[in-house]
Coordinates of C-alpha atoms and ligand atoms in Angstrom, one line a residue:
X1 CA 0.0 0.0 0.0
X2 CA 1.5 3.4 -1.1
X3 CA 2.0 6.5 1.4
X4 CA -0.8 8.1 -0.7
X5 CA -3.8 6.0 -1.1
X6 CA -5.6 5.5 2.7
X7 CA -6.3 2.3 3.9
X8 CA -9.3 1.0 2.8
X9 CA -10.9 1.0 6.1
X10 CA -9.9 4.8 6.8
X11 CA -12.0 6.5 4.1
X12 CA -14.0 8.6 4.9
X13 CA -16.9 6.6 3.3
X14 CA -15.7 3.5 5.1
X15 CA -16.1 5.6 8.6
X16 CA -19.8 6.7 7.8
X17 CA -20.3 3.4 7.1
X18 CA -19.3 1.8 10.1
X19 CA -20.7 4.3 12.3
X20 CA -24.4 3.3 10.7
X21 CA -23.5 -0.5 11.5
X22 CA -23.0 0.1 14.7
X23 CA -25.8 2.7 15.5
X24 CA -27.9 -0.1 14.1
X25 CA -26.2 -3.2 15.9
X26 CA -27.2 -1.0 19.2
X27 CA -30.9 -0.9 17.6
X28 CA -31.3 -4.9 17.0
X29 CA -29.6 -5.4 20.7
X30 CA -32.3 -3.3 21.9
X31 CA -35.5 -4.6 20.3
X32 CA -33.6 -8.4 21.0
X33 CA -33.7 -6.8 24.5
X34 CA -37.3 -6.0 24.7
X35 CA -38.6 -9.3 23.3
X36 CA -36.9 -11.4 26.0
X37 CA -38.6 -9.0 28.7
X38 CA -41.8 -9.2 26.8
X39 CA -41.2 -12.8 27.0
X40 CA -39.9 -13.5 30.7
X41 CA -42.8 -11.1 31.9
X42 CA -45.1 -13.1 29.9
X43 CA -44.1 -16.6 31.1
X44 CA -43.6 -15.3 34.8
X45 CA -47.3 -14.0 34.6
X46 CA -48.7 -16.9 33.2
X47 CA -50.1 -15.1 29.8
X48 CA -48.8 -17.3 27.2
X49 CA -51.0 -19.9 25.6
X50 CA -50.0 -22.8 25.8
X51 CA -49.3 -21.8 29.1
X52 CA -46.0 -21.8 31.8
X53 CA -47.8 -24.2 33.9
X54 CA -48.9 -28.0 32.0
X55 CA -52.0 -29.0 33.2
X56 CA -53.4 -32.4 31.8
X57 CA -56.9 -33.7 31.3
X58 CA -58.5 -36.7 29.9
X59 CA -61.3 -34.9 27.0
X60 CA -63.1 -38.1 26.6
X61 CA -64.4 -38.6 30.3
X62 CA -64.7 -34.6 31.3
X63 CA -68.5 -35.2 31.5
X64 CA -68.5 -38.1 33.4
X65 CA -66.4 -37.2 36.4
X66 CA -63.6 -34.4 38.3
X67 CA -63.8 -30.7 37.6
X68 CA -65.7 -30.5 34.7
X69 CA -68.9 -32.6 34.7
X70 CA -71.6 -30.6 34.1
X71 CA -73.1 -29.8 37.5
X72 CA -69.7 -28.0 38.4
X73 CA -69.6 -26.0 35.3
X74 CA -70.3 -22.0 36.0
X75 CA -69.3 -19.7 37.7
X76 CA -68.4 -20.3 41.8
X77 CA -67.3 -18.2 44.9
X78 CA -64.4 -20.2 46.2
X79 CA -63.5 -19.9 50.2
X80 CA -61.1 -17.3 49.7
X81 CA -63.7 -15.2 48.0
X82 CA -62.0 -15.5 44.5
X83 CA -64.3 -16.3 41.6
X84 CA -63.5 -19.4 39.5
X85 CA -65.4 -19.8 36.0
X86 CA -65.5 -23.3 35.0
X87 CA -66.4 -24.0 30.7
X88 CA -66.3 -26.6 28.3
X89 CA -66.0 -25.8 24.4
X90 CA -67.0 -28.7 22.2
X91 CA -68.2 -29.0 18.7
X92 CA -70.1 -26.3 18.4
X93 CA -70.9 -25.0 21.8
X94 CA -70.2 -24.0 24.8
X95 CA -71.1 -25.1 28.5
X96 CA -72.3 -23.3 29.7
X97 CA -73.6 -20.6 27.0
X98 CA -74.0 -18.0 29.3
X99 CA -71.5 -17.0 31.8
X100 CA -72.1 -14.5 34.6
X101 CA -68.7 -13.0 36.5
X102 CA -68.8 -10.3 39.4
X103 CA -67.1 -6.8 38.2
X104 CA -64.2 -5.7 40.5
X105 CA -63.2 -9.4 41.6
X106 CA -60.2 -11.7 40.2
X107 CA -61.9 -14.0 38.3
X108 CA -60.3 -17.4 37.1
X109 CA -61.4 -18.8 34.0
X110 CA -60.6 -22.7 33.9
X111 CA -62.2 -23.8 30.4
X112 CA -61.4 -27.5 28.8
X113 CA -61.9 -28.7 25.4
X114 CA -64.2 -32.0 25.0
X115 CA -63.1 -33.2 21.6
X116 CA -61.1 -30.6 19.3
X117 CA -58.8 -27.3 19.6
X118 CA -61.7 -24.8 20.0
X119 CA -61.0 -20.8 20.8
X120 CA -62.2 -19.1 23.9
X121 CA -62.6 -15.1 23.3
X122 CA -64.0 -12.7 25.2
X123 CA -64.8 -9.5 22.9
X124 CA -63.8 -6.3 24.3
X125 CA -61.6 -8.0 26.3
X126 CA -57.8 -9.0 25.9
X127 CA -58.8 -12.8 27.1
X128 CA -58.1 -15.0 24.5
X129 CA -56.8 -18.6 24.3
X130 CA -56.9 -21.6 23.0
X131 CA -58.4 -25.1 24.1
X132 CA -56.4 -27.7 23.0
X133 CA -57.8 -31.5 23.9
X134 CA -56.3 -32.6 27.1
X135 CA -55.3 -29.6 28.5
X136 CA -57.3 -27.1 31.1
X137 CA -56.8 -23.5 30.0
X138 CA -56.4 -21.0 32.8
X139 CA -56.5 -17.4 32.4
X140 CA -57.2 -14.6 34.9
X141 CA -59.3 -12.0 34.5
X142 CA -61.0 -8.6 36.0
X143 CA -64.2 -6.8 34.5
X144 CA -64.2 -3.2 36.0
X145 CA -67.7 -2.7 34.4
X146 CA -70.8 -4.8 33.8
X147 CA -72.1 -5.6 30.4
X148 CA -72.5 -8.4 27.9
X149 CA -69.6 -9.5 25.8
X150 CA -70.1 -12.1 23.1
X151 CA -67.5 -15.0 23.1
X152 CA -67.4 -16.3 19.6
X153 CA -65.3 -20.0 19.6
X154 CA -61.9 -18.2 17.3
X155 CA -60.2 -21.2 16.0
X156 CA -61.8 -23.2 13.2
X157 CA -63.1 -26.3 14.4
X158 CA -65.5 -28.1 11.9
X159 CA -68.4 -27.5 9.9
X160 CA -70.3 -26.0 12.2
X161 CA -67.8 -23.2 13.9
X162 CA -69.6 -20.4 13.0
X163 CA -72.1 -21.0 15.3
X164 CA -69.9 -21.7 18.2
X165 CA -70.2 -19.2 20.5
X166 CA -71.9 -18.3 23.8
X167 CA -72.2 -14.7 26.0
X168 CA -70.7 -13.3 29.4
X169 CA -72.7 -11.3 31.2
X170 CA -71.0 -8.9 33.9
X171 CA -73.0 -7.8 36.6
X172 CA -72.0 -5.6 40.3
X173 CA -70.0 -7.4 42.6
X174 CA -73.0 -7.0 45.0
X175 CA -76.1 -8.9 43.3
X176 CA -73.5 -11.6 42.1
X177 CA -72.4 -12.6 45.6
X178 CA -75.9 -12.3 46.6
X179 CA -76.8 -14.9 44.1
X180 CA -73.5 -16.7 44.9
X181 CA -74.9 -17.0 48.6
X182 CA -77.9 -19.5 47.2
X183 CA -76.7 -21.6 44.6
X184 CA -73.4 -23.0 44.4
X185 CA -72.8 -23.0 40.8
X186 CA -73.9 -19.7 38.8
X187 CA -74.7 -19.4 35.0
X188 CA -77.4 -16.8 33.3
X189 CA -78.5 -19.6 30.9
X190 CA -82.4 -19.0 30.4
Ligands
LIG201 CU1 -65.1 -24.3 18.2

């Protein structure tokens, strides 16, 4: 290399150049950054679907005995005072159709699939998740107003998806732990 011609790596060009590599190295490690927090937070909080925590189920005897047979499906007031919503999505409905939930309380959805991957949606709300066969979903929830939100089945599951879907109605904390006080499971199916 002559005394007058620069090192390739010394123009001026090549300094620009490597200053804009490394403003946007910084960038990626950044973003890269923000997805792992977005990630750990998400695991740690239990909001991923599937979710942090496995928990099994056998779908071909949920009716006939444990958790989900049908005279424990609804909502109920556990002894804490938390509020646990038990649900079944199978071809193409849910149990129960009509789910009632307390505004202002932690509410636990706990919702199994009876014979394919269904969707369980609440509109309006960020809930969301899907029911795979043989594995209870669990998400938590709080409604800080009362209302009706529809809760269309969102993964395509046969023939007859489009008519898969059932309501949850939110009414004041007071009239649903008065109703809670008389019947031990709670559901505003007609
Ligand atoms: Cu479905």
């Amino acid at each position: 290399m002559s005394d007058e011609t620069p090192a390739l790596h010394e123009t001026p060009g090549a300094r620009l150049a490597d200053r804009i590599e490394r403003r946007w190295a910084t960038v990626v490690i950044l973003i890269m950054a923000v997805f792992v927090v977005v990630a750990a937070f998400a695991g740690i909080h239990q909001a991923t679907m599937p979710q942090a925590r496995v928990e099994t189920i056998n779908p071909t005897r949920l009716h006939l005995g444990g958790e989900f047979v049908e005279t424990n499906l609804g909502s109920a007031v556990e002894p804490d005072g938390a509020v646990t919503v038990r649900a079944i999505g199978q071809q193409y409905s849910f149990t129960p159709e009509c789910i009632v939930v307390p505004t202002d309380s932690l509410i636990t959805f706990r919702v199994a699939s009876a014979d394919v991957v269904h969707g369980f949606l609440i509109e309006g709300t960020n809930i969301n998740a899907m029911l795979v066969p043989g594995y209870v979903s669990t998400i938590e929830a709080r409604f800080d107003k009362p209302g009706d939100h529809l809760m269309p089945c969102q993964e395509f599951c046969g023939a007859g998806h489009e008519g898969m879907w059932a309501r949850v109605k939110v009414i004041d904390k007071a009239s649903f732990f008065k109703m809670a006080a008389e019947q031990r499971r709670l559901t505003c199916v007609e």
